[in-house]
CSV table of C-alpha atoms in Angstrom, one decimal:
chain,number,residue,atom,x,y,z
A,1102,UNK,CA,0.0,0.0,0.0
A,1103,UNK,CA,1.3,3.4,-0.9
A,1104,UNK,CA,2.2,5.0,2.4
A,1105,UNK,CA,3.0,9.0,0.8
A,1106,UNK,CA,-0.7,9.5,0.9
A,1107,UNK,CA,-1.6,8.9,4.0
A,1108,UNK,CA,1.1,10.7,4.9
A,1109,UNK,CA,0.5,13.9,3.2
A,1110,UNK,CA,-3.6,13.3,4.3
A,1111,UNK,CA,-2.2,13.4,8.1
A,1112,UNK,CA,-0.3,16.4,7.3
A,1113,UNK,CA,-2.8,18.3,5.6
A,1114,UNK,CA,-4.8,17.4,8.1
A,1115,UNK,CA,-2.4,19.1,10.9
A,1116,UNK,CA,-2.8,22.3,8.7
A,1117,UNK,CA,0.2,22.0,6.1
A,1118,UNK,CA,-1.3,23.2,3.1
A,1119,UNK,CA,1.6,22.4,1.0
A,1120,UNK,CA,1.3,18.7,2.0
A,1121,UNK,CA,-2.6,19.1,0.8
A,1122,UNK,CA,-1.3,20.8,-2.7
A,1123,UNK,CA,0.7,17.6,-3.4
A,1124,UNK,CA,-2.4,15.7,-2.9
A,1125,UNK,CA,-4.4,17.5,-5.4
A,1126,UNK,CA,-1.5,17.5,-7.6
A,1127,UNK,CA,-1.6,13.8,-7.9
A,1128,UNK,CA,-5.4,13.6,-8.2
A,1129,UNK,CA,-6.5,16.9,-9.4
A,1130,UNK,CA,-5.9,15.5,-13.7
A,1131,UNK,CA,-6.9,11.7,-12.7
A,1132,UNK,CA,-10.3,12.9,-11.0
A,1133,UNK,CA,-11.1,15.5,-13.9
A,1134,UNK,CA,-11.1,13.6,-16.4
A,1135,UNK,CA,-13.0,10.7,-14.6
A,1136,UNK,CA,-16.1,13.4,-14.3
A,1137,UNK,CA,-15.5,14.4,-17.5
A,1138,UNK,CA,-16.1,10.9,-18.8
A,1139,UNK,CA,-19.5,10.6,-16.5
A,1140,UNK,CA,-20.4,13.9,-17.0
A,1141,UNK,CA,-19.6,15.2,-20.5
A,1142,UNK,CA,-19.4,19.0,-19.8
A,1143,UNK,CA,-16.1,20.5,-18.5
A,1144,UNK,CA,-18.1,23.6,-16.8
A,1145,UNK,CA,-19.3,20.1,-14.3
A,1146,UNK,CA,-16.6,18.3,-14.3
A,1147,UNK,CA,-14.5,21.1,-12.7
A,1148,UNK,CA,-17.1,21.5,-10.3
A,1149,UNK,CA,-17.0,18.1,-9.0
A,1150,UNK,CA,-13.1,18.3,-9.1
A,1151,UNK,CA,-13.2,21.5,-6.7
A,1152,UNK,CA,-16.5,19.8,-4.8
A,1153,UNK,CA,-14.4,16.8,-4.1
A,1154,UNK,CA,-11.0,18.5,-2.8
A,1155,UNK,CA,-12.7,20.6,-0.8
A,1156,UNK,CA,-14.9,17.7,0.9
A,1157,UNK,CA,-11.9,16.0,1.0
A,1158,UNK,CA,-10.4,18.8,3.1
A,1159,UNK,CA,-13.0,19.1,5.4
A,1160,UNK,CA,-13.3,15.4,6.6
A,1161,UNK,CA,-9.2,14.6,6.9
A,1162,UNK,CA,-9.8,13.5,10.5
A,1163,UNK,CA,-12.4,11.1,9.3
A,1164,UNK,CA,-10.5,9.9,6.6
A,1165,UNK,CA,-9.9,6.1,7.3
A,1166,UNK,CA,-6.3,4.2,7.1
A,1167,UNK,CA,-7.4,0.9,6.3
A,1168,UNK,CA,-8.8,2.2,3.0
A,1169,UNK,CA,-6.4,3.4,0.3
A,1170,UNK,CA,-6.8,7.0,-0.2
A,1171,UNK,CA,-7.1,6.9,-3.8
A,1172,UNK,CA,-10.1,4.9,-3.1
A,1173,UNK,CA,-11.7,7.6,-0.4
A,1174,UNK,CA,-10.8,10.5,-3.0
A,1175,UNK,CA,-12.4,7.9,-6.0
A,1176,UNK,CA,-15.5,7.6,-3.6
A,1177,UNK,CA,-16.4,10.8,-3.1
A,1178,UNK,CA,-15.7,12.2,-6.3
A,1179,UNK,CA,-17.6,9.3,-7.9
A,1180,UNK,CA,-20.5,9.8,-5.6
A,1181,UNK,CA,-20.7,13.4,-6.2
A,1182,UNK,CA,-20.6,12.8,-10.4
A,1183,UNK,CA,-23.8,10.6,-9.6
A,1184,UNK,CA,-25.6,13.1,-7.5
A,1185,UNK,CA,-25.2,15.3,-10.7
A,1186,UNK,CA,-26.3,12.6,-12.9
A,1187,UNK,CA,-29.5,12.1,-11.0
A,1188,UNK,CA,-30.1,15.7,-10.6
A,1189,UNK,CA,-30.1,16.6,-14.5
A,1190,UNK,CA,-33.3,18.1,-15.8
A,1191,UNK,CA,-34.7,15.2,-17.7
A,1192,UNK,CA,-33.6,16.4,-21.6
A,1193,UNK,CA,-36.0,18.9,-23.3
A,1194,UNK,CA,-36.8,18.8,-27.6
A,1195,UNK,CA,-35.5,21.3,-29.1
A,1196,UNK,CA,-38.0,21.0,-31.7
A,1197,UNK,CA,-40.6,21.6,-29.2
A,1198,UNK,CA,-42.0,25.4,-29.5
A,1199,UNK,CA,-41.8,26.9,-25.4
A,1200,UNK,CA,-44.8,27.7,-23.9
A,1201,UNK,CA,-43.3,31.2,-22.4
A,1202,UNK,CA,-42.0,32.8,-25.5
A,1203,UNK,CA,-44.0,32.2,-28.7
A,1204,UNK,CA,-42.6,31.2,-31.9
A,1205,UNK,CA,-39.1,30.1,-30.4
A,1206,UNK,CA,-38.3,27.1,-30.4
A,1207,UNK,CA,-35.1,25.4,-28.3
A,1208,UNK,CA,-32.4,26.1,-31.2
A,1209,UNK,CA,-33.0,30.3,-30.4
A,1210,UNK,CA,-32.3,29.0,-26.7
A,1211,UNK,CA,-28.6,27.9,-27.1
A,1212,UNK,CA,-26.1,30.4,-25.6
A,1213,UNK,CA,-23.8,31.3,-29.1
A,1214,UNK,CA,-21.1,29.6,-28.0
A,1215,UNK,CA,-22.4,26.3,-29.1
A,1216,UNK,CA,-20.9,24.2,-26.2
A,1217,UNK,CA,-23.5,21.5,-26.0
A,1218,UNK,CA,-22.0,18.3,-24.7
A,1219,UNK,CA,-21.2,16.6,-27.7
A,1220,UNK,CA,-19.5,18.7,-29.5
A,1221,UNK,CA,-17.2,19.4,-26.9
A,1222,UNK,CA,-15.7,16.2,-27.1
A,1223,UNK,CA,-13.1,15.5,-30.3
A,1224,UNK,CA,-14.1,11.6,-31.3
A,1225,UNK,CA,-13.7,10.0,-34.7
A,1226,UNK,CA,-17.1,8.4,-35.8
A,1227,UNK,CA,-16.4,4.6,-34.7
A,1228,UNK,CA,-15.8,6.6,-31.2
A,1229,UNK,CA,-18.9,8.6,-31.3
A,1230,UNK,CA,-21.0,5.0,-31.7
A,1231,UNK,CA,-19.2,3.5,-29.1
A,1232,UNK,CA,-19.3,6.4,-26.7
A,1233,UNK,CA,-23.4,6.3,-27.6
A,1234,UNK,CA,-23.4,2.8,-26.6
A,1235,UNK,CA,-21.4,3.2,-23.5
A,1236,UNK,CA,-24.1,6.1,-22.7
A,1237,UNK,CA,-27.1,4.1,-23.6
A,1238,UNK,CA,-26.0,1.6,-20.5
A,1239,UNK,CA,-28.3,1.6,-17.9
A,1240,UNK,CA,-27.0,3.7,-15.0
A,1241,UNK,CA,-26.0,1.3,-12.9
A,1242,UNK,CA,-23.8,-0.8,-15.3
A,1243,UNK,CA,-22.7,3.0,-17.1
A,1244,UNK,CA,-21.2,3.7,-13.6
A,1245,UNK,CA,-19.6,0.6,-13.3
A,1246,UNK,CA,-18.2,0.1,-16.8
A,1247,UNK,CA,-17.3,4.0,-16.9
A,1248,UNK,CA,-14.8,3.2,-13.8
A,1249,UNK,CA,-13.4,-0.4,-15.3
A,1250,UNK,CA,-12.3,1.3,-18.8
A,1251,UNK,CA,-10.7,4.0,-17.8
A,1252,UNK,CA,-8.9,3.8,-14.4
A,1253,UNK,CA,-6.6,1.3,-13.5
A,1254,UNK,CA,-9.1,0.3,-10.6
A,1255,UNK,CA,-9.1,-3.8,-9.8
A,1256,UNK,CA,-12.9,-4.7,-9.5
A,1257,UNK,CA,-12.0,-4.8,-5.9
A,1258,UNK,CA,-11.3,-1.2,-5.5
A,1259,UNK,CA,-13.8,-0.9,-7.8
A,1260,UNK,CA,-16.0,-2.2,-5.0
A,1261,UNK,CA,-14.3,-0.5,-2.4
A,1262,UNK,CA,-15.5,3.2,-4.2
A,1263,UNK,CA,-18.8,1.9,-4.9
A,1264,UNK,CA,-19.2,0.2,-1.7
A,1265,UNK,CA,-20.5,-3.4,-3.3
A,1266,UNK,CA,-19.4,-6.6,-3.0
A,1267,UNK,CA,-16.6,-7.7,-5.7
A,1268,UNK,CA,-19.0,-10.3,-6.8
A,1269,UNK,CA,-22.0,-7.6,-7.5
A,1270,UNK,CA,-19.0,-5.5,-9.3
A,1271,UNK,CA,-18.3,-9.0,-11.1
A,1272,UNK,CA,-22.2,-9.8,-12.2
A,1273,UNK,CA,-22.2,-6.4,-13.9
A,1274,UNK,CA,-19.4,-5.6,-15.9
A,1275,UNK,CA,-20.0,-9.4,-17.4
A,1276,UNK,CA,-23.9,-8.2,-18.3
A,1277,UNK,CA,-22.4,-4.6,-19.3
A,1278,UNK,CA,-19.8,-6.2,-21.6
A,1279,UNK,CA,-22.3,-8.2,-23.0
A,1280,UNK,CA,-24.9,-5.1,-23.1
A,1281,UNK,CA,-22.1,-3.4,-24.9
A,1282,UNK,CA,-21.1,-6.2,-27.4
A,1283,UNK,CA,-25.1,-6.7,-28.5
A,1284,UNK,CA,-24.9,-2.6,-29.4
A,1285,UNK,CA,-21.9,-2.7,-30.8
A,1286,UNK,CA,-22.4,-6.5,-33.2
A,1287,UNK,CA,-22.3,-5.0,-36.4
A,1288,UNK,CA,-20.7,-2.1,-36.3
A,1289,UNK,CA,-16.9,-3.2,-35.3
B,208,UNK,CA,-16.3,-27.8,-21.7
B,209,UNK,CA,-19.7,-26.1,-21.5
B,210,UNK,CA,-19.9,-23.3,-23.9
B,211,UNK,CA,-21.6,-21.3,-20.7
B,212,UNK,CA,-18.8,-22.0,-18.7
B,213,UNK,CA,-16.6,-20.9,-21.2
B,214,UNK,CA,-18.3,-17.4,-21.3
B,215,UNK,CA,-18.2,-16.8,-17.7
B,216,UNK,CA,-14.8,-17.5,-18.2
B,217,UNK,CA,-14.0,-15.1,-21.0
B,218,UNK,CA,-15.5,-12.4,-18.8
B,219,UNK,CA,-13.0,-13.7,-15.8
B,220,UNK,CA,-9.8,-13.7,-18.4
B,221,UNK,CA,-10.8,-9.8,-19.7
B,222,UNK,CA,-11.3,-8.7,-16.4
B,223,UNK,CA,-7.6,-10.3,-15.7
B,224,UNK,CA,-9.2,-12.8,-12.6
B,225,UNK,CA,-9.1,-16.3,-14.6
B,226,UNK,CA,-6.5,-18.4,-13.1
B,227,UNK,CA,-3.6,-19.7,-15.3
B,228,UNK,CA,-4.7,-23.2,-15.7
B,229,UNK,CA,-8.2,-22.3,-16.6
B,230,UNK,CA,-6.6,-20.0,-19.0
B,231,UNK,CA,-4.9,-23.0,-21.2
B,232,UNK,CA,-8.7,-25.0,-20.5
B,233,UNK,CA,-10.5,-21.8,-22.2
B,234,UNK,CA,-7.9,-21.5,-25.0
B,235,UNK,CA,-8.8,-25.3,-25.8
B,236,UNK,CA,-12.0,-24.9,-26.2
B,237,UNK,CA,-12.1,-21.8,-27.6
B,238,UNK,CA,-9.5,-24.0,-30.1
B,239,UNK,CA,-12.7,-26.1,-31.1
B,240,UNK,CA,-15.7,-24.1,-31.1
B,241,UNK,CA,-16.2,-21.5,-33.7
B,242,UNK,CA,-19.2,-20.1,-31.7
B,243,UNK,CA,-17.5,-19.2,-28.7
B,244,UNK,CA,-14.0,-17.8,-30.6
B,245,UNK,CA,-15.9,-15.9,-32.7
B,246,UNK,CA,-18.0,-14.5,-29.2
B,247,UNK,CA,-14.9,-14.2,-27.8
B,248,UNK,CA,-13.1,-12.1,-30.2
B,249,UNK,CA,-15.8,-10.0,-30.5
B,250,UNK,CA,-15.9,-9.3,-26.6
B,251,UNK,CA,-12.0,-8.5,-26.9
B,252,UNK,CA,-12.5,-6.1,-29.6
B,253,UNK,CA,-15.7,-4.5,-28.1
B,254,UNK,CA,-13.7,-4.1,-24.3
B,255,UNK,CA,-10.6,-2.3,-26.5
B,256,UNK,CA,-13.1,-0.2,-27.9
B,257,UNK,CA,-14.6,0.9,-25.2
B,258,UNK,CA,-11.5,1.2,-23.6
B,259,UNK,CA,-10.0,3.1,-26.4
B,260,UNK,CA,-13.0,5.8,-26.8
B,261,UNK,CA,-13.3,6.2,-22.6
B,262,UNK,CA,-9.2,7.1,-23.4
B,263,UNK,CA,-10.2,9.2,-26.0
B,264,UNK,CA,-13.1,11.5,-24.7
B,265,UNK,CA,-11.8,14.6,-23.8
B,266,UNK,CA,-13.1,18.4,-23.6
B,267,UNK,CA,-12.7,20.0,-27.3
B,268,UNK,CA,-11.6,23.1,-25.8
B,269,UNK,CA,-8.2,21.9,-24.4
B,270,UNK,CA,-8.6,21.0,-20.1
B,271,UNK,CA,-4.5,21.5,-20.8
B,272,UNK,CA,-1.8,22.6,-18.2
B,273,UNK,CA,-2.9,26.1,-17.9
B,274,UNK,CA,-6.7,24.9,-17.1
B,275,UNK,CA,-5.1,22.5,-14.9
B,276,UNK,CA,-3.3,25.2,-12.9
B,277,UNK,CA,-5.9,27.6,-13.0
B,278,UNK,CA,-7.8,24.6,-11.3
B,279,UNK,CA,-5.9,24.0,-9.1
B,280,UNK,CA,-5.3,27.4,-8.0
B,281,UNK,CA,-9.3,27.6,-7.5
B,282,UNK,CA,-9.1,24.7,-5.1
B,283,UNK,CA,-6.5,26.0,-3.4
B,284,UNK,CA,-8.4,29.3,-2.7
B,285,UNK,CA,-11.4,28.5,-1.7
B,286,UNK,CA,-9.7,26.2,1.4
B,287,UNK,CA,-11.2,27.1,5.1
B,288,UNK,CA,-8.6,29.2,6.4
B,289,UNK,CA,-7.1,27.3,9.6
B,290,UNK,CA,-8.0,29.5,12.2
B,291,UNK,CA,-11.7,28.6,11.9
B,292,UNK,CA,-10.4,25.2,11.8
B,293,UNK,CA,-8.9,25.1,15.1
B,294,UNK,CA,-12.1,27.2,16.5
B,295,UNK,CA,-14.2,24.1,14.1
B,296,UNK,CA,-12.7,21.5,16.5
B,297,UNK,CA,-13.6,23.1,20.2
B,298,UNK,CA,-17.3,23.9,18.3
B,299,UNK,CA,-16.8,19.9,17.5
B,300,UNK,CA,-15.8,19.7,20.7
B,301,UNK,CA,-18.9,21.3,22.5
B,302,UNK,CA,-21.5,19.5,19.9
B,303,UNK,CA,-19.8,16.0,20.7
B,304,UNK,CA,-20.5,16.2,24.8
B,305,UNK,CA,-23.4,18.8,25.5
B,306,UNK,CA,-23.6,16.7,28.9
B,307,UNK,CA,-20.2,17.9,29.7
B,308,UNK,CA,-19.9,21.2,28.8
B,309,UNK,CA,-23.1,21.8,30.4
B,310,UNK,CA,-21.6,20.4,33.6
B,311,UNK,CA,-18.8,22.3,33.2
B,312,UNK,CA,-20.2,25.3,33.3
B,313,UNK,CA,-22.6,24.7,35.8
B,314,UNK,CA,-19.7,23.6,38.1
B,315,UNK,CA,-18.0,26.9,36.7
B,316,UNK,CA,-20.4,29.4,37.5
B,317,UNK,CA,-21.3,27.7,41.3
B,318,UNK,CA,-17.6,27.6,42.5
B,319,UNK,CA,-17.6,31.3,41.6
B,320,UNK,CA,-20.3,32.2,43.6
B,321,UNK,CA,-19.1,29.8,46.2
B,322,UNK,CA,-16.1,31.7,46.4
B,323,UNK,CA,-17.3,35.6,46.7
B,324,UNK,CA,-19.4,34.4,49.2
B,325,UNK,CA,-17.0,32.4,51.1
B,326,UNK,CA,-14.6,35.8,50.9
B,327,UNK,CA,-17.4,38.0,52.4
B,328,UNK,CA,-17.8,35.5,55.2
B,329,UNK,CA,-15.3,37.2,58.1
B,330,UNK,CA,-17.9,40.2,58.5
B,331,UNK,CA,-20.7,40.0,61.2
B,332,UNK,CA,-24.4,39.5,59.4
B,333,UNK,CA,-27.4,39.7,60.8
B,334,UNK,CA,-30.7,38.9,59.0
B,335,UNK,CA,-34.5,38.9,60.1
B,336,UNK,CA,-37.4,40.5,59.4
B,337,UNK,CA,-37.3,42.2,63.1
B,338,UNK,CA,-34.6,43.6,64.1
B,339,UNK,CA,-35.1,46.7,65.9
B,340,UNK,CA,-35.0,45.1,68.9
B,341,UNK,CA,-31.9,43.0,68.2
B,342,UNK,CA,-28.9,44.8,70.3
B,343,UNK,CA,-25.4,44.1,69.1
B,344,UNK,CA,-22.3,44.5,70.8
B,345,UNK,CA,-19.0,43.7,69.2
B,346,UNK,CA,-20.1,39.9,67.9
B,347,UNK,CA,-22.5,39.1,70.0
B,348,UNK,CA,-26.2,39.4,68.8
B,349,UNK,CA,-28.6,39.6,71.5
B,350,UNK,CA,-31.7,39.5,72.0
B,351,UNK,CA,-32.4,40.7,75.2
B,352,UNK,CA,-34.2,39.7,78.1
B,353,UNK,CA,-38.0,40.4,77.2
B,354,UNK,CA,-37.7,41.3,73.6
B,355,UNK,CA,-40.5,39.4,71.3
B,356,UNK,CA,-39.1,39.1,67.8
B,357,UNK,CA,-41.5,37.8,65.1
B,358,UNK,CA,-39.9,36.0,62.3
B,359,UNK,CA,-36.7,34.8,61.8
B,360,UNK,CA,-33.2,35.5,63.2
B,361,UNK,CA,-30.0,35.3,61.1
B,362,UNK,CA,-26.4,35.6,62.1
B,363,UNK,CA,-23.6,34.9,60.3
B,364,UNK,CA,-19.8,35.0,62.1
B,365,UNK,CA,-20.7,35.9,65.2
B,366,UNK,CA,-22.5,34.3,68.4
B,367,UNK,CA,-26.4,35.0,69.0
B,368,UNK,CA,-27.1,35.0,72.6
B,369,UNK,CA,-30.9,34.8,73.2
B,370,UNK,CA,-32.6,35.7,76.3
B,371,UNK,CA,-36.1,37.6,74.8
B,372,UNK,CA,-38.6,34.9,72.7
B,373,UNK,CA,-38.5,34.0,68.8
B,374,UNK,CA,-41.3,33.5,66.8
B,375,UNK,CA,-39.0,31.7,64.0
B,376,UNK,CA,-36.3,29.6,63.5
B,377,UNK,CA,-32.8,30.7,65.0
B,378,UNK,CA,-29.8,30.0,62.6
B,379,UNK,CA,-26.4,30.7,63.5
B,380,UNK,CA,-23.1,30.2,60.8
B,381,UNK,CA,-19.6,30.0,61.7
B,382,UNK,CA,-20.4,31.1,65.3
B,383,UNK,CA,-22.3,30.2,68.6
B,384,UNK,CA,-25.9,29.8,69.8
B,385,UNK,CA,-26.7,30.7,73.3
B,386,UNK,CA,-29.8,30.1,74.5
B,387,UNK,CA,-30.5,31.6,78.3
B,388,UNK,CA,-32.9,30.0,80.4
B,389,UNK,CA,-35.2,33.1,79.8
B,390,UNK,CA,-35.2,32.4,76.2
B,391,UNK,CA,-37.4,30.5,74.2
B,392,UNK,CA,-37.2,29.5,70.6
B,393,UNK,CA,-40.5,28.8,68.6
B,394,UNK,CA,-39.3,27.1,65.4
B,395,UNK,CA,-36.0,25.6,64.8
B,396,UNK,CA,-32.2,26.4,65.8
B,397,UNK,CA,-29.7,25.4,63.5
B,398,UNK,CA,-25.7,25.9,64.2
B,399,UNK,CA,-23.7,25.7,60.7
B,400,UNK,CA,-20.0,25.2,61.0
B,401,UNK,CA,-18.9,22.8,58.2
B,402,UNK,CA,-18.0,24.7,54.5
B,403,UNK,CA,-20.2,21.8,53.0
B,404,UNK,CA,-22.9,22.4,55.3
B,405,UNK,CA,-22.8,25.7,54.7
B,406,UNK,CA,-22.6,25.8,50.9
B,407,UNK,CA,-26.1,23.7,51.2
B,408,UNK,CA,-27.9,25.9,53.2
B,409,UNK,CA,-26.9,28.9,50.6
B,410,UNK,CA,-28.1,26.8,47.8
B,411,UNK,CA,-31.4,25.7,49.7
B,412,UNK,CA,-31.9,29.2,50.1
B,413,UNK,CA,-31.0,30.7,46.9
B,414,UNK,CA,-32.8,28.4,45.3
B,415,UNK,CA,-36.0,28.6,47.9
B,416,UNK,CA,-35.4,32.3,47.7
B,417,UNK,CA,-36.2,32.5,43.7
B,418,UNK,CA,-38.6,29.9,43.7
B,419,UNK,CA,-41.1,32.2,46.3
C-alpha cells in the first residue's frame, strides 16, 4: 500500500497546506477527467473536481487508514458525479415550440457559443457510436463500466469506491460487456 | 467444456481474474468451437473499444496545463482558512459532549459564587425581618431579656445569645448559639460550621429564595 498518501492526508490534516497541494497535484488530472467521462461537460466536471478536494479537506480526520486514499478521493468524487447525474433536468426537444416565449423554439435558446456536450468532445465516428453505446448503458452498469475502462481500478477497489461486494462488481461488468457487445455486433 | 462455462470465463480472463490453468482449459475450447471464438473475439474487440474511446473523450476546448493550474489554484483558494479550523474543532468539541460542557459550566459558575461568598464571610451579618429590637455589641447578637421578635433571626460570624422569645427559626453560621434559660425559641435552631454544610444551606436558600 502506498504510504506518501496517508502521509501527506495526516499532514494536511495538521494544517500543512503544502502537503494538501501535493495531494491534489496527484489527483487533481486523474479525478477530472473521470467526471468528465461521467459527465460530459467541463463547466461540471470542474465543479465536482473543486467539490471533491474541498470535501476531501474538510473530513481529513475522518479519513480512514485501512482504506487506500485513492479509493476515499475515487468515492467521493464518484458519488458526487452521480448526485449530478441524478439531478439533471430530464432532456427537453429542441423541436418543441416553449410555452413562455411564442414562436421560439429550443435552437434560439442555445447560448452562441455552441458548447452542447457533444460537440465538446473530439471523437472519430467509430468513437462517437461506441461512446453512444457506452451512454445508452443503464446507469448502474454505465457507472460501473465508466470506472473499469478508464482507471486502473481492480474490481475490488472498484468495489471498495462503490461500496459493493466484488461479486455484484463482477455480475455487472459481465452483463455490461455483454450489453455493450449486443450494441456494438455490427458495427466493429 | 460447456460453452456457458466458457463465457463466464472469458469475462474472468478480460477482467484479468481467470487463473492460469483455466486459462490453457479456455484456449482449448475456444481451439474447437467456432461459436465461442468468434463470441470471444468480438468481446475482446468491443472491451478495446470501449477502452479506447473512454481514453479518447476529452473536452474540445483543451482542459490543458494552464486549465489545470488555474484549477488547481481555485481549489486551493477557496480552502477554510485554519484559524476557523482550530475554533471548528472546540465547536466539534462542544456539539460532541453537551452533557459535559453543560456540567462544566454549571460547576464553573457555582464555585464562583461559592467563592465571593466564602470571601465575604469574616464580617458580622445579621438577617430577620425584626430587628429593631436586636442589640449588638461587638459579635454578639442579643436579643435581650423580654424582647419578642416575630420571624426569623439570622447571624452569620458571630455568636447570638438569646434571652427575649423568637417567633421563627434561629440560625447561627460559623459562630455560637446561646440560648438563656429566659429564652425561648418557637421554630427551629440550626448551628452551621462545616464549608459543605454551609454551601447547602446557601443553595437551599438561593434556590428557595427564587422559587417564592
Amino acid at each position: 500500500m502506498n504510504v506518501l498518501e496517508p502521509r501527506l492526508a495526516k499532514l494536511a490534516l495538521k494544517g500543512d497546506q503544502q502537503a494538501f497541494a501535493e495531494l491534489v497535484d496527484l489527483y487533481q488530472d486523474k479525478l477530472f477527467h473521470m467526471a468528465y467521462r461521467m459527465l460530459n461537460s467541463r463547466q461540471e466536471a470542474e465543479d465536482v473536481v473543486q467539490d471533491t478536494f474541498l470535501r476531501v479537506y474538510k473530513n481529513l480526520d475522518r479519513y480512514d487508514d485501512t482504506l487506500k486514499f485513492s479509493t476515499w478521493i475515487y468515492r467521493i468524487a464518484t458519488n458526487l458525479c452521480i448526485d449530478r447525474l441524478r439531478k439533471r433536468r430530464p432532456t427537453y426537444s429542441l423541436d418543441a415550440e416553449s410555452n413562455d416565449h411564442e414562436g421560439l423554439d429550443g435552437y434560439s435558446m442555445i447560448p452562441g457559443d455552441n458548447r452542447t456536450p457533444e460537440s465538446e468532445m473530439l471523437l472519430s465516428d467509430t468513437q462517437r457510436i461506441i461512446h453512444a453505446a457506452i451512454a445508452s448503458l443503464p446507469p448502474k452498469y454505465k457507472t460501473v463500466m465508466t470506472l473499469r475502462y478508464m482507471q486502473d481500478l481492480s474490481l475490488q477497489e472498484i468495489g471498495d469506491v462503490l461500496e459493493m461486494p466484488v461479486t455484484t462488481i463482477k455480475t455487472r461488468v459481465h452483463r455490461g460487456r455483454e450489453f455493450l457487445r449486443k450494441k456494438l455486433e455490427h458495427k466493429l | 467444456m460447456n460453452c456457458n462455462v466458457a463465457i463466464v470465463w472469458m469475462h474472468d480472463y478480460l477482467d484479468g481474474e481467470l487463473p492460469r490453468e483455466d486459462i490453457a482449459a479456455l484456449k482449448s475450447h475456444l481451439a474447437s468451437c467456432p461459436a465461442c471464438r468468434s463470441r470471444f473475439e468480438l468481446l475482446q474487440k468491443t472491451d478495446a473499444a470501449a477502452f479506447q474511446t473512454l481514453e479518447a473523450i476529452k473536452p474540445a476546448a483543451g482542459y490543458d496545463k494552464k486549465a489545470s493550474e488555474q484549477l488547481t489554484q481555485r481549489i486551493m483558494q477557496q480552502l477554510p482558512k485554519q484559524q476557523s479550523k482550530e475554533r471548528n474543532r472546540f465547536v466539534r468539541f462542544i456539539y460532541r459532549y453537551p452533557g459535559v460542557t453543560a456540567a462544566a459550566v454549571f460547576a464553573l459558575v457555582m464555585l464562583g459564587s461559592f467563592f465571593t461568598m466564602w470571601e465575604e464571610d469574616n464580617k458580622l451579618i445579621v438577617a430577620g425581618e425584626d430587628l429593631q429590637q436586636v442589640v449588638i455589641e461587638g459579635n454578639t447578637v442579643i436579643v435581650p431579656e423580654g424582647a419578642h421578635l416575630t420571624g426569623n433571626l439570622t447571624v452569620e460570624n458571630g455568636t447570638a445569645d438569646v434571652q427575649g422569645k423568637v417567633d421563627g427559626n434561629v440560625t447561627v453560621i460559623d459562630g455560637e448559639l446561646n440560648l438563656a434559660s429566659t429564652g425561648y425559641i418557637a421554630g427551629q435552631s440550626r448551628t452551621i460550621d462545616q464549608a459543605l454544610d454551609w454551601f447547602w444551606y446557601k443553595v437551599t436558600q438561593t434556590f428557595g429564595g427564587s422559587a417564592r
